[in-house]
Coordinates of C-alpha atoms and ligand atoms in Angstrom, one line a residue:
M1 CA 11.8 11.2 16.6
R2 CA 11.7 13.2 13.3
R3 CA 13.2 11.3 10.5
T4 CA 14.7 12.7 7.4
L5 CA 15.1 9.6 5.5
S6 CA 16.5 11.4 2.6
L7 CA 19.3 10.8 0.1
Y8 CA 18.8 14.5 -1.0
A9 CA 17.8 15.8 2.4
E10 CA 18.4 19.4 2.5
R11 CA 17.5 21.2 5.7
V12 CA 14.9 23.8 5.1
T13 CA 15.0 26.6 7.5
R14 CA 11.5 26.8 8.7
G15 CA 9.5 29.3 10.7
A16 CA 7.3 28.2 13.5
W17 CA 4.5 26.1 12.3
L18 CA 1.0 25.8 13.8
Q19 CA 0.1 22.5 15.2
P20 CA -2.5 21.2 15.4
I21 CA -3.8 22.8 12.3
D22 CA -6.0 25.6 13.1
M23 CA -7.6 27.2 10.2
E24 CA -10.8 27.6 8.5
P25 CA -11.5 26.1 5.0
G26 CA -10.9 28.8 2.5
D27 CA -8.2 30.6 4.7
K28 CA -5.4 31.7 2.3
T29 CA -2.6 32.4 4.9
E30 CA 0.4 30.0 4.6
I31 CA 0.1 27.3 7.1
V32 CA 2.8 24.6 7.7
V33 CA 1.4 21.4 9.1
Q34 CA 3.7 18.7 10.5
G35 CA 3.1 15.0 9.8
V36 CA 5.1 11.9 9.5
A37 CA 7.6 11.7 6.4
A38 CA 6.7 8.6 4.6
S39 CA 8.0 8.9 1.1
Q40 CA 10.6 11.3 0.1
G41 CA 10.4 14.1 -2.5
I42 CA 8.7 17.4 -2.9
A43 CA 5.4 18.3 -4.7
Y44 CA 3.6 21.5 -5.5
G45 CA 0.1 21.5 -6.9
Q46 CA -3.6 21.6 -6.2
V47 CA -5.4 19.4 -3.7
F48 CA -7.9 16.6 -4.4
V49 CA -9.6 15.8 -1.1
Y50 CA -10.4 12.0 -1.3
L51 CA -13.3 11.2 1.0
Q52 CA -14.5 8.0 -0.6
S53 CA -14.8 5.9 2.4
E54 CA -17.0 8.2 4.3
L55 CA -18.6 11.3 2.5
E56 CA -19.0 14.3 4.6
L57 CA -22.6 15.4 4.0
P58 CA -23.9 18.8 4.4
A59 CA -27.4 19.2 6.1
Y60 CA -29.5 22.1 5.6
Q61 CA -33.1 23.2 4.9
V62 CA -34.1 23.8 1.3
E63 CA -36.3 26.8 1.0
P64 CA -39.8 26.1 -0.4
E65 CA -39.2 27.9 -3.7
K66 CA -36.1 25.8 -4.4
R67 CA -37.7 22.5 -3.9
I68 CA -38.3 21.8 -7.5
D69 CA -34.8 22.4 -8.3
E70 CA -33.7 20.2 -5.5
V71 CA -35.7 17.2 -6.9
A72 CA -34.3 17.9 -10.4
R73 CA -30.8 18.0 -8.9
F74 CA -31.5 14.5 -7.5
D75 CA -32.7 13.3 -10.9
R76 CA -29.6 14.5 -12.6
A77 CA -27.4 12.7 -10.1
L78 CA -29.3 9.5 -10.8
V79 CA -28.8 9.8 -14.5
V80 CA -25.1 10.6 -14.2
T81 CA -24.6 7.7 -11.8
R82 CA -26.4 5.4 -14.3
Q83 CA -24.1 6.5 -17.1
Q84 CA -21.2 6.0 -15.0
I85 CA -22.0 2.5 -13.8
S86 CA -22.9 1.5 -17.5
K87 CA -19.5 2.8 -18.6
I88 CA -17.7 0.8 -15.9
K89 CA -19.9 -2.3 -16.8
N90 CA -18.8 -1.9 -20.5
E91 CA -15.1 -1.7 -19.4
V92 CA -15.3 -4.6 -17.2
E93 CA -17.0 -6.8 -19.7
K94 CA -14.4 -5.8 -22.3
N95 CA -11.4 -6.4 -20.0
I96 CA -12.3 -8.9 -17.6
G97 CA -15.5 -10.8 -18.7
P98 CA -19.3 -10.8 -18.8
E99 CA -19.6 -12.8 -15.6
E100 CA -17.8 -10.1 -13.6
A101 CA -19.7 -7.3 -15.5
A102 CA -22.9 -8.8 -14.4
I103 CA -22.4 -7.6 -10.9
F104 CA -23.2 -4.1 -12.3
D105 CA -26.6 -5.0 -13.3
A106 CA -27.5 -5.2 -9.8
H107 CA -26.1 -1.7 -9.3
L108 CA -28.2 -0.4 -12.2
M109 CA -31.3 -2.1 -10.8
V110 CA -30.8 -0.3 -7.4
L111 CA -31.0 3.1 -9.3
E112 CA -34.3 2.0 -10.7
D113 CA -35.7 0.9 -7.5
E114 CA -39.1 2.6 -7.0
A115 CA -39.1 2.2 -3.2
L116 CA -35.7 3.7 -2.7
I117 CA -36.2 6.6 -5.0
G118 CA -39.7 7.3 -4.0
E119 CA -39.2 7.1 -0.4
T120 CA -36.3 9.7 -0.7
I121 CA -38.6 12.1 -2.4
R122 CA -41.3 11.5 0.1
E123 CA -38.8 12.1 2.9
F124 CA -37.7 15.4 1.1
E125 CA -41.1 16.6 0.7
A126 CA -42.0 16.0 4.3
S127 CA -38.9 17.4 6.0
G128 CA -37.5 19.9 3.4
R129 CA -34.0 18.9 4.2
N130 CA -31.4 18.8 1.4
I131 CA -31.7 15.7 -0.8
E132 CA -28.3 14.3 0.3
T133 CA -29.5 14.0 3.8
C134 CA -32.8 12.4 2.8
F135 CA -31.2 10.0 0.4
H136 CA -28.5 9.0 2.9
Q137 CA -31.1 8.3 5.5
V138 CA -33.4 6.3 3.3
S139 CA -30.6 4.2 1.6
S140 CA -28.8 3.6 5.0
R141 CA -32.1 2.1 6.3
Y142 CA -32.2 -0.2 3.3
V143 CA -28.6 -1.2 3.7
Q144 CA -29.3 -2.0 7.4
A145 CA -32.3 -4.0 6.6
F146 CA -30.6 -6.0 3.8
S147 CA -27.5 -6.8 6.0
E148 CA -29.8 -8.4 8.6
I149 CA -31.5 -10.7 6.2
D150 CA -30.7 -14.4 6.7
D151 CA -30.4 -15.2 3.1
E152 CA -26.7 -14.8 1.9
Y153 CA -27.6 -13.6 -1.6
L154 CA -29.7 -10.7 -0.2
R155 CA -27.3 -9.9 2.4
E156 CA -24.7 -9.4 -0.3
R157 CA -27.1 -6.9 -2.0
A158 CA -26.4 -4.6 1.0
G159 CA -22.9 -4.2 -0.4
D160 CA -24.2 -3.3 -3.8
L161 CA -26.7 -0.8 -2.5
R162 CA -24.0 0.9 -0.3
D163 CA -21.7 1.2 -3.4
V164 CA -24.4 2.9 -5.5
A165 CA -25.7 5.1 -2.8
Q166 CA -22.0 6.3 -2.3
R167 CA -21.8 7.1 -5.9
V168 CA -25.0 8.9 -6.0
L169 CA -23.9 11.0 -3.0
Q170 CA -20.6 11.8 -4.7
N171 CA -22.5 13.0 -7.8
L172 CA -24.8 15.1 -5.7
L173 CA -21.7 16.7 -4.1
G174 CA -20.0 17.2 -7.5
Q175 CA -17.0 14.9 -6.3
A176 CA -17.4 12.2 -9.0
E177 CA -15.4 13.6 -11.8
N178 CA -12.3 13.2 -9.6
S179 CA -11.8 9.8 -8.4
L180 CA -8.8 8.2 -7.0
S181 CA -8.4 6.0 -10.2
R182 CA -9.1 8.7 -12.6
L183 CA -7.9 12.3 -11.4
A184 CA -9.2 15.1 -13.6
D185 CA -5.7 16.5 -13.5
Q186 CA -2.4 16.4 -11.7
R187 CA -3.3 16.5 -8.0
I188 CA -2.0 16.1 -4.5
V189 CA -4.2 13.4 -3.1
V190 CA -5.4 14.1 0.5
G191 CA -7.4 11.3 2.2
R192 CA -8.4 10.2 5.7
D193 CA -7.2 6.6 5.2
I194 CA -6.7 5.1 1.8
T195 CA -7.1 1.4 1.9
P196 CA -4.8 -1.0 0.0
S197 CA -7.5 -1.9 -2.5
E198 CA -8.1 1.8 -3.0
S199 CA -4.5 2.7 -3.4
A200 CA -3.9 -0.1 -5.7
T201 CA -6.1 1.8 -8.2
L202 CA -4.5 5.1 -7.7
D203 CA -4.1 7.1 -10.9
R204 CA -0.4 6.8 -11.4
T205 CA -0.1 9.3 -14.2
A206 CA -1.7 12.2 -12.2
A207 CA -1.0 11.8 -8.6
L208 CA 1.6 14.2 -7.4
A209 CA 1.8 13.3 -3.8
L210 CA -0.1 11.4 -1.2
V211 CA -1.2 12.9 2.2
M212 CA -3.2 10.9 4.8
D213 CA -4.8 11.8 8.1
S214 CA -3.9 8.5 9.4
G215 CA -1.5 5.7 8.4
S216 CA 2.1 5.2 8.9
R217 CA 5.3 4.8 6.9
T218 CA 4.4 1.1 6.0
S219 CA 0.7 1.6 5.2
H220 CA 0.1 0.2 1.8
A221 CA -0.8 3.4 0.3
V222 CA 2.7 4.7 1.3
I223 CA 4.3 1.7 -0.3
V224 CA 2.5 2.7 -3.5
A225 CA 3.6 6.3 -3.2
R226 CA 7.1 5.1 -2.7
S227 CA 6.9 2.8 -5.7
M228 CA 5.7 5.8 -7.8
K229 CA 8.5 7.9 -6.2
I230 CA 6.0 10.6 -5.3
P231 CA 6.2 12.3 -1.8
A232 CA 3.9 11.0 1.0
V233 CA 3.2 12.5 4.3
V234 CA 0.9 10.6 6.8
G235 CA -0.4 11.1 10.4
M236 CA -1.9 14.6 9.5
R237 CA -4.8 14.0 12.0
N238 CA -7.6 16.2 10.6
L239 CA -6.2 17.8 7.5
T240 CA -9.0 16.5 5.3
E241 CA -11.4 18.6 7.3
R242 CA -9.4 21.7 6.8
V243 CA -8.5 21.7 3.1
R244 CA -10.7 22.0 0.1
N245 CA -10.5 20.6 -3.5
G246 CA -8.4 23.0 -5.5
D247 CA -6.3 24.6 -2.5
W248 CA -2.7 24.9 -3.5
A249 CA -0.1 23.0 -1.3
I250 CA 3.6 21.9 -1.1
V251 CA 4.2 18.4 0.2
D252 CA 7.6 17.9 1.7
G253 CA 8.2 14.2 2.0
Y254 CA 11.5 14.7 3.4
D255 CA 10.6 16.5 6.6
G256 CA 6.9 15.3 6.7
L257 CA 5.5 18.7 6.1
V258 CA 2.4 20.0 4.1
I259 CA 2.5 23.6 3.4
L260 CA -1.0 25.1 2.6
N261 CA -1.1 28.3 0.5
P262 CA 2.7 28.6 0.3
S263 CA 4.0 32.1 0.1
E264 CA 6.4 33.2 -2.9
S265 CA 9.5 32.9 -0.6
T266 CA 8.5 29.3 0.5
L267 CA 7.9 28.4 -3.3
F268 CA 11.4 29.9 -4.1
R269 CA 13.1 27.9 -1.4
Y270 CA 11.5 24.6 -2.4
G271 CA 12.1 25.3 -6.1
K272 CA 15.8 25.3 -5.3
I273 CA 15.6 22.0 -3.6
Q274 CA 13.8 20.6 -6.6
E275 CA 16.5 21.8 -8.9
Q276 CA 19.2 20.2 -6.8
K277 CA 17.1 17.0 -6.6
K278 CA 17.0 16.8 -10.4
T279 CA 20.7 17.1 -10.7
F280 CA 21.2 14.4 -8.1
E281 CA 18.6 12.1 -9.6
A282 CA 20.5 12.2 -12.9
R283 CA 23.8 11.2 -11.0
L284 CA 22.0 8.4 -9.3
M285 CA 20.6 7.0 -12.6
E286 CA 24.1 7.2 -13.9
S287 CA 25.6 5.2 -11.1
N288 CA 22.7 2.8 -11.4
R289 CA 24.2 1.3 -14.5
Q290 CA 27.2 0.2 -12.5
P291 CA 27.2 -3.0 -10.3
A292 CA 26.2 -3.0 -6.7
V293 CA 29.7 -3.5 -5.3
T294 CA 31.1 -1.7 -2.1
L295 CA 34.3 0.2 -2.1
D296 CA 36.0 -2.8 -0.7
G297 CA 34.8 -5.2 -3.3
V298 CA 31.7 -6.9 -1.8
T299 CA 28.9 -7.5 -4.2
V300 CA 25.5 -6.9 -2.7
S301 CA 22.2 -8.3 -4.2
L302 CA 19.5 -5.6 -4.8
M303 CA 16.1 -6.8 -5.9
A304 CA 12.6 -5.4 -6.5
N305 CA 9.3 -5.7 -4.8
I306 CA 6.4 -6.0 -7.2
E307 CA 2.6 -6.3 -6.9
K308 CA 1.5 -6.7 -10.3
A309 CA 2.9 -8.3 -13.6
E310 CA 3.3 -4.9 -15.1
D311 CA 5.7 -3.8 -12.5
V312 CA 8.3 -6.0 -14.0
A313 CA 9.1 -3.3 -16.6
K314 CA 10.0 -1.0 -13.7
A315 CA 12.2 -3.6 -12.1
K316 CA 14.0 -4.1 -15.2
A317 CA 14.3 -0.4 -15.9
Y318 CA 15.9 0.1 -12.6
V319 CA 18.2 -2.8 -13.1
A320 CA 17.0 -5.1 -10.3
D321 CA 19.0 -8.3 -9.6
G322 CA 15.6 -10.2 -9.5
I323 CA 12.3 -10.0 -7.9
G324 CA 12.8 -10.4 -4.2
L325 CA 9.1 -10.0 -3.3
Y326 CA 6.1 -10.6 -5.6
R327 CA 2.9 -9.7 -3.5
T328 CA 0.5 -12.0 -5.3
E329 CA -2.5 -10.9 -3.2
F330 CA -3.1 -8.0 -5.6
L331 CA -4.1 -10.4 -8.2
Y332 CA -6.9 -11.5 -5.9
M333 CA -7.9 -8.1 -4.7
S334 CA -8.3 -6.8 -8.3
S335 CA -10.7 -9.7 -9.1
A336 CA -14.3 -10.5 -8.2
H337 CA -13.5 -14.2 -7.8
F338 CA -10.6 -16.2 -6.7
P339 CA -8.2 -16.5 -9.7
T340 CA -8.0 -20.0 -11.1
E341 CA -4.9 -22.1 -11.3
Q342 CA -4.6 -21.3 -15.0
E343 CA -5.1 -17.6 -14.7
Q344 CA -2.5 -17.4 -12.0
Y345 CA 0.0 -19.6 -13.8
L346 CA -0.2 -17.4 -17.0
T347 CA 0.4 -14.3 -14.9
Y348 CA 3.3 -15.7 -12.9
K349 CA 4.8 -17.3 -16.1
S350 CA 4.8 -13.8 -17.7
V351 CA 6.7 -12.3 -14.8
V352 CA 9.2 -15.3 -14.6
E353 CA 9.9 -15.3 -18.4
A354 CA 10.4 -11.5 -18.3
M355 CA 12.9 -11.7 -15.5
A356 CA 14.6 -14.9 -16.6
P357 CA 17.4 -15.9 -15.9
L358 CA 17.1 -13.7 -12.7
P359 CA 15.1 -15.1 -9.9
V360 CA 11.5 -14.3 -8.9
V361 CA 10.5 -14.8 -5.3
I362 CA 6.7 -15.5 -5.4
R363 CA 5.0 -15.0 -2.1
T364 CA 1.8 -17.1 -1.5
L365 CA -1.3 -15.2 -0.8
D366 CA -1.1 -12.6 2.1
I367 CA -4.7 -11.6 2.1
G368 CA -6.5 -10.4 5.2
G369 CA -5.3 -7.8 7.7
D370 CA -5.1 -4.6 5.9
K371 CA -5.7 -6.4 2.6
P372 CA -9.2 -8.0 2.8
M373 CA -10.6 -9.2 -0.4
A374 CA -13.6 -7.1 -1.4
G375 CA -17.0 -8.8 -1.6
K376 CA -16.1 -11.9 0.3
T377 CA -17.3 -11.1 3.7
E378 CA -18.2 -14.8 4.2
L379 CA -14.5 -15.8 4.1
F380 CA -13.2 -12.6 5.8
P381 CA -15.6 -11.7 8.5
K382 CA -14.8 -8.4 10.2
E383 CA -12.3 -8.8 13.0
N384 CA -11.3 -6.6 15.8
N385 CA -7.6 -7.1 15.5
P386 CA -7.2 -7.8 11.6
F387 CA -3.3 -7.6 11.7
M388 CA -3.3 -10.4 14.2
G389 CA -6.2 -12.1 12.6
F390 CA -7.2 -14.7 10.0
R391 CA -4.7 -13.8 7.3
A392 CA -2.1 -15.0 4.9
I393 CA -0.9 -18.6 5.7
R394 CA -3.6 -19.0 8.4
F395 CA -6.2 -18.5 5.7
C396 CA -4.4 -20.6 3.2
L397 CA -4.1 -23.6 5.6
E398 CA -7.8 -23.4 6.3
H399 CA -8.8 -23.0 2.6
Q400 CA -6.5 -25.5 1.1
D401 CA -8.4 -25.6 -2.2
I402 CA -7.7 -21.8 -2.8
F403 CA -4.1 -22.4 -1.4
K404 CA -3.5 -25.4 -3.8
D405 CA -4.6 -23.6 -6.9
Q406 CA -1.9 -21.1 -6.1
L407 CA 0.8 -23.6 -5.3
R408 CA 0.3 -25.6 -8.5
A409 CA 0.2 -22.3 -10.5
I410 CA 3.6 -21.3 -8.9
L411 CA 5.1 -24.8 -9.4
R412 CA 4.1 -24.6 -13.1
A413 CA 5.5 -21.2 -13.6
S414 CA 8.8 -22.5 -12.1
H415 CA 9.3 -24.4 -15.3
H416 CA 9.9 -21.2 -17.2
G417 CA 12.7 -19.6 -15.2
K418 CA 14.1 -19.2 -11.7
V419 CA 11.3 -19.3 -9.1
R420 CA 11.5 -19.3 -5.4
L421 CA 8.3 -19.8 -3.3
M422 CA 7.8 -18.0 -0.1
Y423 CA 5.2 -18.4 2.6
P424 CA 4.0 -15.2 4.5
M425 CA 3.2 -14.9 8.3
I426 CA 4.8 -18.2 9.3
S427 CA 4.8 -18.4 13.0
G428 CA 6.7 -21.4 13.7
A429 CA 8.2 -24.8 12.5
E430 CA 4.9 -26.6 12.6
E431 CA 3.1 -24.2 10.4
L432 CA 6.0 -24.4 8.0
A433 CA 5.7 -28.2 8.0
R434 CA 2.0 -28.0 7.3
A435 CA 2.4 -25.7 4.5
N436 CA 5.2 -28.0 3.0
V437 CA 2.8 -30.9 3.3
V438 CA 0.3 -29.2 1.0
L439 CA 3.1 -28.2 -1.3
A440 CA 4.2 -31.8 -1.6
E441 CA 0.6 -32.9 -2.4
C442 CA 0.6 -30.3 -5.2
R443 CA 3.9 -31.5 -6.6
A444 CA 2.6 -35.0 -6.5
E445 CA -0.6 -34.0 -8.3
L446 CA 1.3 -32.2 -11.1
Q447 CA 3.6 -35.2 -11.4
A448 CA 0.6 -37.5 -11.9
R449 CA -0.8 -35.1 -14.6
G450 CA 2.6 -35.0 -16.2
V451 CA 2.9 -31.2 -15.9
P452 CA 6.5 -30.0 -15.7
F453 CA 7.9 -27.9 -12.9
D454 CA 11.3 -27.2 -11.3
D455 CA 11.9 -30.0 -8.9
K456 CA 14.5 -28.0 -7.1
L457 CA 12.3 -25.1 -6.4
E458 CA 13.6 -23.3 -3.4
V459 CA 11.0 -22.7 -0.7
G460 CA 11.5 -19.9 1.8
V461 CA 9.6 -18.2 4.6
M462 CA 9.1 -14.6 5.6
I463 CA 10.2 -13.8 9.0
E464 CA 7.8 -11.2 10.1
I465 CA 6.4 -12.6 13.2
P466 CA 8.6 -12.5 16.3
S467 CA 7.9 -16.1 17.1
A468 CA 9.4 -17.1 13.7
A469 CA 12.4 -14.8 14.3
A470 CA 12.9 -16.3 17.7
T471 CA 12.8 -19.9 16.2
A472 CA 14.8 -19.1 13.1
D473 CA 17.0 -22.2 14.0
L474 CA 14.1 -24.4 14.0
L475 CA 12.6 -23.1 10.6
A476 CA 16.0 -23.1 8.9
P477 CA 16.3 -27.0 8.4
D478 CA 12.9 -26.9 6.4
C479 CA 13.5 -24.1 4.1
A480 CA 16.1 -22.6 1.6
F481 CA 16.1 -18.9 2.5
F482 CA 14.7 -16.3 4.9
S483 CA 13.1 -12.9 4.0
V484 CA 12.6 -10.7 6.7
G485 CA 9.4 -8.6 6.5
T486 CA 10.3 -5.6 8.6
N487 CA 7.0 -3.9 8.0
D488 CA 5.2 -6.5 10.1
L489 CA 8.0 -7.7 12.3
I490 CA 8.5 -4.2 13.7
Q491 CA 4.8 -3.7 14.3
Y492 CA 4.7 -7.0 16.2
M493 CA 7.9 -6.7 18.0
L494 CA 7.2 -3.2 19.2
A495 CA 3.3 -3.6 19.4
I496 CA 2.9 -0.6 17.2
D497 CA 0.0 -1.0 14.8
R498 CA 1.5 -0.1 11.5
V499 CA -1.4 1.9 10.3
N500 CA -2.3 3.8 13.5
D501 CA -1.0 7.4 13.1
R502 CA -1.2 8.1 16.8
I503 CA 1.7 5.9 17.5
A504 CA 3.5 6.2 14.2
H505 CA 6.3 8.1 15.8
L506 CA 7.1 5.0 18.0
Y507 CA 7.6 2.8 15.0
E508 CA 11.3 2.6 15.3
P509 CA 13.3 0.4 12.9
T510 CA 16.4 1.1 14.9
H511 CA 15.0 -0.2 18.2
P512 CA 17.6 -2.5 19.7
A513 CA 15.1 -5.3 19.9
I514 CA 14.9 -5.2 16.1
L515 CA 18.6 -5.2 15.6
R516 CA 19.0 -8.1 17.9
M517 CA 16.3 -10.1 16.1
L518 CA 17.9 -9.3 12.7
R519 CA 21.2 -10.4 13.9
Q520 CA 19.8 -13.7 15.4
V521 CA 17.9 -14.5 12.1
V522 CA 21.2 -13.8 10.1
T523 CA 23.2 -16.1 12.4
E524 CA 20.7 -18.9 12.3
G525 CA 20.2 -18.6 8.6
H526 CA 23.9 -18.5 7.8
R527 CA 24.6 -21.4 10.1
R528 CA 22.5 -23.4 7.7
T529 CA 23.8 -21.6 4.5
L530 CA 20.5 -19.9 3.9
S531 CA 20.5 -16.6 2.3
V532 CA 18.8 -13.9 4.4
S533 CA 17.1 -10.9 2.8
V534 CA 15.0 -7.9 3.9
C535 CA 12.0 -7.1 1.9
G536 CA 10.2 -4.5 4.2
E537 CA 10.3 -0.9 3.4
I538 CA 13.5 -0.1 5.3
A539 CA 15.4 -2.1 2.7
G540 CA 14.7 0.6 0.2
D541 CA 16.0 3.4 2.5
P542 CA 19.6 4.3 2.0
I543 CA 19.9 5.4 5.6
F544 CA 19.1 1.8 6.9
A545 CA 20.8 -0.2 4.1
P546 CA 24.3 0.0 5.5
L547 CA 23.1 -1.0 8.9
L548 CA 21.3 -4.0 7.4
L549 CA 24.1 -5.1 5.3
G550 CA 26.5 -4.6 8.2
L551 CA 24.3 -6.9 10.2
G552 CA 24.9 -9.5 7.5
I553 CA 21.8 -9.3 5.4
D554 CA 22.7 -10.7 2.0
C555 CA 20.0 -9.1 -0.2
L556 CA 17.7 -6.0 0.0
S557 CA 14.5 -6.1 -1.9
M558 CA 12.6 -2.8 -2.4
S559 CA 10.2 -0.8 -4.6
P560 CA 12.1 -0.6 -7.9
A561 CA 12.3 3.2 -7.9
W562 CA 14.5 3.1 -4.8
L563 CA 17.1 0.8 -6.4
P564 CA 19.4 3.7 -7.8
A565 CA 19.4 5.4 -4.3
V566 CA 20.3 2.2 -2.4
K567 CA 22.9 1.3 -5.0
Y568 CA 24.5 4.6 -4.8
M569 CA 24.9 4.2 -1.1
V570 CA 26.3 0.7 -1.5
R571 CA 28.9 2.0 -4.0
S572 CA 29.9 4.8 -1.6
M573 CA 30.6 2.8 1.4
T574 CA 32.9 -0.1 2.5
M575 CA 31.4 -3.3 3.9
A576 CA 34.1 -3.1 6.7
D577 CA 32.5 0.4 7.7
A578 CA 29.0 -1.0 7.5
R579 CA 30.0 -3.9 9.9
A580 CA 31.5 -1.4 12.3
L581 CA 28.3 0.7 12.2
A582 CA 26.2 -2.4 12.9
A583 CA 28.6 -3.5 15.7
E584 CA 28.4 -0.1 17.2
A585 CA 24.7 0.1 16.9
L586 CA 24.2 -3.3 18.6
S587 CA 26.1 -1.9 21.6
M588 CA 23.7 1.0 22.0
S589 CA 20.3 1.3 23.8
S590 CA 18.6 4.2 22.3
P591 CA 16.7 3.9 18.9
K592 CA 17.1 7.6 18.3
E593 CA 20.8 7.6 18.8
I594 CA 21.2 4.5 16.7
Y595 CA 19.3 6.2 14.0
G596 CA 21.5 9.3 14.4
R597 CA 24.6 7.1 13.8
C598 CA 23.0 5.7 10.6
D599 CA 22.1 9.1 9.5
A600 CA 25.7 10.4 10.1
F601 CA 27.1 7.4 8.2
F602 CA 24.9 8.2 5.2
R603 CA 25.6 11.9 5.3
A604 CA 29.3 11.4 5.5
R605 CA 29.2 9.4 2.3
V606 CA 26.5 11.1 0.1
R607 CA 26.6 14.6 -0.9
M608 CA 23.8 16.2 -2.9
E609 CA 25.6 19.1 -4.6
Ligands
PEP701 C1 6.6 -6.9 5.4 O1 5.8 -7.1 6.3 O2 7.7 -6.3 5.7 C2 6.4 -7.3 4.0 C3 7.2 -6.9 3.1 O3 5.1 -7.6 3.7 P1 3.8 -6.6 3.6 O4 4.3 -5.2 3.6 O5 3.2 -7.0 2.2 O6 2.9 -7.1 4.8
MG702 MG1 4.2 -8.5 5.9

């Protein structure tokens, strides 16, 4: 199914496109490549190919007369790398602390390692192969040897060595002046797979669009792109092998297209869409100041998802009714250590105070899965099935010291505004009861310390595992609200790995199984007067919003930038029509047809011109 999840969708008349992409790097004819539309919008600019996770190394023989130059090139790369690491070290020392900065001393030492450097030169002199190949070969041997050592400290050095080696190779290949966190200029970022920790550092001032070979609409990198309101297209298979840094491209996040070397007429066509988009955007912002009330007078709660304390500014600028999902794991992922109770308390407090009197739903740590904590391999060993592995509440219940630090911090923050606490990845009532026992211990500890907190703090669960959805009636007595995490719920219900591009097209939010589950969760929640929200990506999509509201969902929580579009939709429909849409959808069997109905509902009410 091709989705045009667009509030401003304008069908573009396209010629035939080539698929799979069949071109040589450097080819300048226009090529249209179809992927999966993941974040709306259109961008035009030059490409930056991000190959951080796995560099593609050229392999060739160096002619004897050029060998001195080759060694000089290696020396230069080592010097530049040393300068870069020293700079990062100083920044970290200034912004985080000396302890965290000390890790870079180990990196600097790697660059002075006689054995590593000497062996690379000897290998080069013996083989005559280019220095990247020799350095890669020698450093990989060292990484392998370190990672097999019994001693934990030395094993961790393998990670340092890998990091530094990667940096040296990037410098040799001339790729370092452009990094994901500091793009040299405005660029369309094209990568194979961009991990959550990488995407969290994405240069938000210069990224024009995001394109990935793999991934799906709920990959974290896409969530970041949506929050930045830049287009994203995923599932491009091998695009990174076909484009070069500096190539010109259009990214069409409505129809999931990347157009390389666009012709004049293509540029003209897309320019017109951009113009319309600007006008429409202004209209959306205008309507965003109005309340989220349907034409038949039903008020809908529209909240924001955030990952960092700084995101609150955006939530407020887009007039969110509160924070419906605060993904706290990014506080952990951006740190070299587990944040202390006090550090967390101060961060949460700043968010809560900034939003007060509006509510903030703080989700406890959802680490693991696609969000591993860097440098903590002993706590997060590699797993075959990370999405179904040791993550979120499972991790917290086994590491109660870490969990309790967070729970106490959240409780303390609740004294400063309206906080709701939410557990991720709850699979059933027993797990919820276990988490609540730990929470009760934290309350008692704070009481004993005389520390104030909101003793009426509401506790809710994310419904994102099918077993939780199926047992919503058993969970409801022990919590105050449900928030449906459709990103995960859909992947588990339909057995579609949410970051696997091969099956991204099968990730269908309008599958009848999903609609039935949602209806059941709403029914069970409302039976116990719980509020039921959706905080997965579909909540921020104006095509799905009427269906969700029609199914009885009370609140939608989304990337702040999508609030105007969803509010516009809410203000353009009646709740009676949304309910009729949901009832009709529940009687249908084809996900594509249900999607078609939602799309038609949307198009009948929202006009771009
Ligand atoms: C979800 O699963 O829908 C969700 C909101 O959580 P995350 O995307 O952080 O897994
Ligand atoms: Mg989830």
